[in-house]
Amino acid sequence: MEQRIKLAIVTGASSGVGAATASLLVKHGYRVVMIARSADRLHALAGSLGVLAIAAPANAGSETEMAPIATRILAEHGAPDLIVNSAGAGQWQRIEDTTEADARDMMDAPYMAAFVTTRVFLPAMLERGSGVILHVNSPACIAAWPSSVGYAAARWALRGLHEALAQDLAGTGVRSCNVLFGKISSDYFDNNPGVEEKLPKMDRTIPTMTPEQCAEKLAMLAETPRHQAVFPFMLSVNVLLARLFPGIARWLLRM
């Protein structure tokens, strides 16, 4: 019997962690539906990855755009085995420097992108009784630092989505996993000048990860998911500190 090709949906797939994850999953034999707004970059990457990569340009936070994609993919390939919600953006700003439009854009990705993408594909996963949903998140979803009002709020919303999903999915065979990465050497800091200078000093204790290293961790979690995963190890130490001693953590994050 011919072995079934696993199907993955990856948002934010035109750059950074999303692109690296899509590339690695293709190498692992997945058929990967790559979703991002940047159509040119998405098609170029999909073309370089071969027939297992499917470019699907869309705003992942819009059900109007995502519903037809889901209908087509489900009809042609069936329910996904994996969803990687890695779409995300955002400025680090104080509230008086954050417009309503800025706040809505930051909530759109990651939160609404994860909400809509999960919503349109989850029923088929539930019907089959298996699958993994990985939410690529930030340590800001545990402890916020100064000048991160819109950014942190969106990451807390994503964590809330995961926590509620995990409750609803108990016993279904579908797993939700909140994945926290520290600083990543993507083009985020180049595209957001001035942001890197706002990093708390305690960030210096945490090794920077590459998008490819993050992709390897996500591929591992696709096979062995858990409720929450934190990388690298030193970040997990800081997250534990924030949980046990929140007042001290808030003070350190202001340093």
CSV table of C-alpha atoms in Angstrom, one decimal:
chain,number,residue,atom,x,y,z
A,1,MET,CA,0.0,0.0,0.0
A,2,GLU,CA,1.3,3.4,-0.9
A,3,GLN,CA,2.2,5.5,2.1
A,4,ARG,CA,0.1,8.6,2.7
A,5,ILE,CA,1.8,11.9,2.4
A,6,LYS,CA,1.4,14.0,5.5
A,7,LEU,CA,-0.1,17.4,5.1
A,8,ALA,CA,1.0,20.6,6.9
A,9,ILE,CA,-0.4,24.1,6.8
A,10,VAL,CA,2.2,26.8,7.6
A,11,THR,CA,1.3,30.5,8.0
A,12,GLY,CA,3.8,33.3,7.7
A,13,ALA,CA,5.6,31.0,5.3
A,14,SER,CA,7.3,33.6,3.1
A,15,SER,CA,10.1,34.5,5.5
A,16,GLY,CA,11.7,33.8,8.9
A,17,VAL,CA,10.6,30.8,11.0
A,18,GLY,CA,7.6,30.1,8.7
A,19,ALA,CA,9.8,29.8,5.6
A,20,ALA,CA,12.4,27.7,7.4
A,21,THR,CA,9.7,25.4,8.8
A,22,ALA,CA,8.0,24.9,5.4
A,23,SER,CA,11.4,24.1,3.8
A,24,LEU,CA,12.3,21.6,6.5
A,25,LEU,CA,8.9,19.9,6.5
A,26,VAL,CA,9.1,19.4,2.7
A,27,LYS,CA,12.5,17.8,3.3
A,28,HIS,CA,10.8,15.5,5.8
A,29,GLY,CA,8.3,14.4,3.2
A,30,TYR,CA,5.3,16.6,4.1
A,31,ARG,CA,3.1,18.2,1.5
A,32,VAL,CA,3.1,21.8,2.8
A,33,VAL,CA,0.5,24.5,2.1
A,34,MET,CA,2.4,27.8,2.5
A,35,ILE,CA,0.3,30.8,3.4
A,36,ALA,CA,1.5,34.4,3.6
A,37,ARG,CA,0.5,37.8,2.2
A,38,SER,CA,3.8,38.3,0.2
A,39,ALA,CA,2.7,36.5,-2.9
A,40,ASP,CA,5.9,37.0,-4.9
A,41,ARG,CA,8.2,35.7,-2.1
A,42,LEU,CA,5.8,32.8,-1.4
A,43,HIS,CA,5.7,31.6,-5.0
A,44,ALA,CA,9.5,31.9,-5.3
A,45,LEU,CA,10.1,29.8,-2.2
A,46,ALA,CA,7.4,27.2,-3.2
A,47,GLY,CA,9.0,27.0,-6.7
A,48,SER,CA,12.4,26.2,-5.2
A,49,LEU,CA,11.0,23.5,-2.9
A,50,GLY,CA,9.3,21.4,-5.6
A,51,VAL,CA,6.0,19.7,-6.0
A,52,LEU,CA,5.3,19.1,-2.3
A,53,ALA,CA,5.1,22.9,-1.7
A,54,ILE,CA,1.8,24.6,-2.4
A,55,ALA,CA,1.8,28.4,-2.4
A,56,ALA,CA,-1.5,29.9,-1.2
A,57,PRO,CA,-1.2,33.7,-0.9
A,58,ALA,CA,-3.7,35.1,1.6
A,59,ASN,CA,-4.2,37.1,4.7
A,60,ALA,CA,-4.4,34.2,7.2
A,61,GLY,CA,-6.5,36.4,9.5
A,62,SER,CA,-9.3,36.8,7.0
A,63,GLU,CA,-11.9,33.9,6.8
A,64,THR,CA,-13.1,35.4,3.5
A,65,GLU,CA,-9.7,34.6,2.1
A,66,MET,CA,-8.9,31.4,4.0
A,67,ALA,CA,-12.2,29.6,3.7
A,68,PRO,CA,-11.9,29.0,-0.1
A,69,ILE,CA,-8.3,27.8,0.4
A,70,ALA,CA,-9.4,25.4,3.1
A,71,THR,CA,-12.2,24.0,0.9
A,72,ARG,CA,-9.8,23.4,-2.0
A,73,ILE,CA,-7.1,21.8,0.2
A,74,LEU,CA,-9.5,19.6,2.1
A,75,ALA,CA,-11.1,18.4,-1.2
A,76,GLU,CA,-7.8,17.7,-2.9
A,77,HIS,CA,-5.6,16.4,0.0
A,78,GLY,CA,-7.8,15.8,3.1
A,79,ALA,CA,-7.4,17.0,6.7
A,80,PRO,CA,-4.0,18.4,7.7
A,81,ASP,CA,-1.8,16.5,10.1
A,82,LEU,CA,-0.1,19.7,11.2
A,83,ILE,CA,-0.9,23.4,11.5
A,84,VAL,CA,2.0,25.7,12.2
A,85,ASN,CA,0.6,29.2,13.2
A,86,SER,CA,3.8,31.2,12.7
A,87,ALA,CA,2.3,34.4,11.1
A,88,GLY,CA,3.3,37.4,13.3
A,89,ALA,CA,4.4,41.0,13.3
A,90,GLY,CA,4.4,44.0,15.6
A,91,GLN,CA,6.2,47.0,16.9
A,92,TRP,CA,7.5,47.5,20.4
A,93,GLN,CA,5.9,50.7,21.5
A,94,ARG,CA,4.3,52.4,24.5
A,95,ILE,CA,0.5,52.9,24.3
A,96,GLU,CA,0.7,56.6,23.6
A,97,ASP,CA,2.8,55.8,20.5
A,98,THR,CA,0.5,53.0,19.4
A,99,THR,CA,-2.4,53.9,17.1
A,100,GLU,CA,-5.7,52.0,17.0
A,101,ALA,CA,-4.7,50.8,13.5
A,102,ASP,CA,-1.3,49.6,14.9
A,103,ALA,CA,-3.0,47.6,17.7
A,104,ARG,CA,-5.4,46.0,15.3
A,105,ASP,CA,-2.6,45.0,12.9
A,106,MET,CA,-0.7,43.4,15.7
A,107,MET,CA,-3.8,41.5,16.9
A,108,ASP,CA,-4.4,40.4,13.3
A,109,ALA,CA,-1.1,38.5,13.3
A,110,PRO,CA,-0.5,36.4,15.3
A,111,TYR,CA,-3.9,36.1,17.0
A,112,MET,CA,-6.5,36.4,14.3
A,113,ALA,CA,-4.3,34.5,11.8
A,114,ALA,CA,-4.0,31.6,14.2
A,115,PHE,CA,-7.7,31.8,15.1
A,116,VAL,CA,-9.0,31.7,11.5
A,117,THR,CA,-6.5,29.2,10.2
A,118,THR,CA,-7.3,26.8,13.0
A,119,ARG,CA,-11.0,27.4,12.6
A,120,VAL,CA,-11.2,26.5,8.9
A,121,PHE,CA,-9.1,23.3,9.1
A,122,LEU,CA,-9.9,22.0,12.6
A,123,PRO,CA,-13.3,20.3,11.9
A,124,ALA,CA,-11.7,18.0,9.4
A,125,MET,CA,-8.9,17.1,11.9
A,126,LEU,CA,-11.5,16.4,14.6
A,127,GLU,CA,-13.5,14.2,12.2
A,128,ARG,CA,-10.3,12.2,11.5
A,129,GLY,CA,-9.3,12.2,15.2
A,130,SER,CA,-5.7,13.3,14.9
A,131,GLY,CA,-3.4,16.2,14.3
A,132,VAL,CA,-1.1,18.8,15.9
A,133,ILE,CA,-1.5,22.6,16.1
A,134,LEU,CA,1.7,24.5,16.9
A,135,HIS,CA,1.4,28.2,17.9
A,136,VAL,CA,4.7,30.1,17.4
A,137,ASN,CA,4.7,32.6,20.3
A,138,SER,CA,6.9,34.9,22.3
A,139,PRO,CA,8.0,35.1,25.9
A,140,ALA,CA,5.9,38.3,26.0
A,141,CYS,CA,2.9,36.0,26.4
A,142,ILE,CA,4.2,35.1,29.9
A,143,ALA,CA,5.9,38.4,31.0
A,144,ALA,CA,5.7,41.7,29.2
A,145,TRP,CA,8.6,44.1,29.0
A,146,PRO,CA,8.4,47.9,28.7
A,147,SER,CA,7.3,49.4,25.3
A,148,SER,CA,5.4,46.3,24.3
A,149,VAL,CA,1.7,47.1,24.8
A,150,GLY,CA,0.3,46.0,21.5
A,151,TYR,CA,2.9,43.3,20.9
A,152,ALA,CA,2.4,41.7,24.3
A,153,ALA,CA,-1.4,41.9,24.2
A,154,ALA,CA,-1.4,40.0,20.9
A,155,ARG,CA,0.9,37.3,22.3
A,156,TRP,CA,-1.2,36.9,25.4
A,157,ALA,CA,-4.3,36.5,23.1
A,158,LEU,CA,-2.5,33.8,21.2
A,159,ARG,CA,-1.6,32.0,24.4
A,160,GLY,CA,-5.3,32.3,25.5
A,161,LEU,CA,-6.4,30.8,22.2
A,162,HIS,CA,-4.1,27.9,22.8
A,163,GLU,CA,-5.1,27.3,26.4
A,164,ALA,CA,-8.8,27.3,25.5
A,165,LEU,CA,-8.2,25.1,22.5
A,166,ALA,CA,-6.3,22.6,24.6
A,167,GLN,CA,-9.4,22.3,26.9
A,168,ASP,CA,-11.8,21.8,24.0
A,169,LEU,CA,-9.5,19.3,22.3
A,170,ALA,CA,-8.9,17.1,25.3
A,171,GLY,CA,-9.7,13.5,24.3
A,172,THR,CA,-10.1,14.3,20.6
A,173,GLY,CA,-6.7,13.1,19.3
A,174,VAL,CA,-5.8,16.7,18.2
A,175,ARG,CA,-3.2,18.5,20.2
A,176,SER,CA,-2.5,22.2,20.7
A,177,CYS,CA,1.0,23.4,21.7
A,178,ASN,CA,2.2,26.9,22.7
A,179,VAL,CA,5.8,27.3,21.5
A,180,LEU,CA,8.0,30.0,22.9
A,181,PHE,CA,11.2,31.1,21.3
A,182,GLY,CA,13.6,33.7,22.5
A,183,LYS,CA,15.4,36.1,20.1
A,184,ILE,CA,15.6,34.8,16.6
A,185,SER,CA,18.1,36.0,13.9
A,186,SER,CA,15.4,36.7,11.4
A,187,ASP,CA,14.9,40.0,9.4
A,188,TYR,CA,12.4,41.2,12.1
A,189,PHE,CA,15.0,43.5,13.7
A,190,ASP,CA,16.1,44.9,10.3
A,191,ASN,CA,12.5,45.6,9.4
A,192,ASN,CA,11.8,47.3,12.8
A,193,PRO,CA,14.7,49.6,13.5
A,194,GLY,CA,15.1,50.7,17.1
A,195,VAL,CA,13.4,47.6,18.5
A,196,GLU,CA,16.6,45.7,19.3
A,197,GLU,CA,17.7,48.5,21.6
A,198,LYS,CA,14.5,47.9,23.7
A,199,LEU,CA,15.4,44.4,24.6
A,200,PRO,CA,15.7,43.9,28.4
A,201,LYS,CA,19.3,43.3,29.6
A,202,MET,CA,18.4,39.8,30.8
A,203,ASP,CA,17.9,38.9,27.2
A,204,ARG,CA,21.7,38.8,26.9
A,205,THR,CA,21.7,35.6,28.9
A,206,ILE,CA,19.6,33.8,26.3
A,207,PRO,CA,21.3,32.4,23.1
A,208,THR,CA,19.9,33.7,19.8
A,209,MET,CA,18.3,31.0,17.6
A,210,THR,CA,18.3,30.9,13.8
A,211,PRO,CA,15.0,30.3,11.9
A,212,GLU,CA,16.4,26.9,10.9
A,213,GLN,CA,17.0,25.9,14.6
A,214,CYS,CA,13.4,27.0,15.4
A,215,ALA,CA,12.2,24.9,12.4
A,216,GLU,CA,13.9,21.8,13.8
A,217,LYS,CA,12.2,22.3,17.2
A,218,LEU,CA,8.8,22.7,15.5
A,219,ALA,CA,9.4,19.6,13.4
A,220,MET,CA,10.2,17.7,16.6
A,221,LEU,CA,7.1,18.9,18.3
A,222,ALA,CA,5.0,17.9,15.3
A,223,GLU,CA,5.9,14.3,16.2
A,224,THR,CA,6.0,14.6,20.0
A,225,PRO,CA,3.7,17.6,21.0
A,226,ARG,CA,3.3,18.9,24.5
A,227,HIS,CA,1.2,21.6,26.1
A,228,GLN,CA,3.9,24.2,26.1
A,229,ALA,CA,7.5,24.1,24.8
A,230,VAL,CA,10.2,26.8,25.5
A,231,PHE,CA,13.5,27.2,23.6
A,232,PRO,CA,16.4,27.6,24.2
A,233,PHE,CA,17.0,26.2,27.7
A,234,MET,CA,17.9,29.5,29.3
A,235,LEU,CA,14.6,31.0,28.2
A,236,SER,CA,12.8,28.2,30.0
A,237,VAL,CA,14.7,29.2,33.2
A,238,ASN,CA,13.6,32.8,32.8
A,239,VAL,CA,10.0,31.7,32.1
A,240,LEU,CA,10.1,29.6,35.3
A,241,LEU,CA,11.4,32.6,37.2
A,242,ALA,CA,8.5,34.7,35.9
A,243,ARG,CA,6.0,32.2,37.1
A,244,LEU,CA,7.5,31.7,40.5
A,245,PHE,CA,8.6,35.2,41.2
A,246,PRO,CA,6.5,37.5,39.0
A,247,GLY,CA,7.5,40.7,40.9
A,248,ILE,CA,11.2,40.1,40.5
A,249,ALA,CA,10.7,39.2,36.9
A,250,ARG,CA,8.9,42.4,36.2
A,251,TRP,CA,11.7,44.4,37.8
A,252,LEU,CA,14.4,42.6,35.9
A,253,LEU,CA,12.5,43.2,32.6
A,254,ARG,CA,12.6,46.9,33.3
A,255,MET,CA,16.4,46.9,33.5
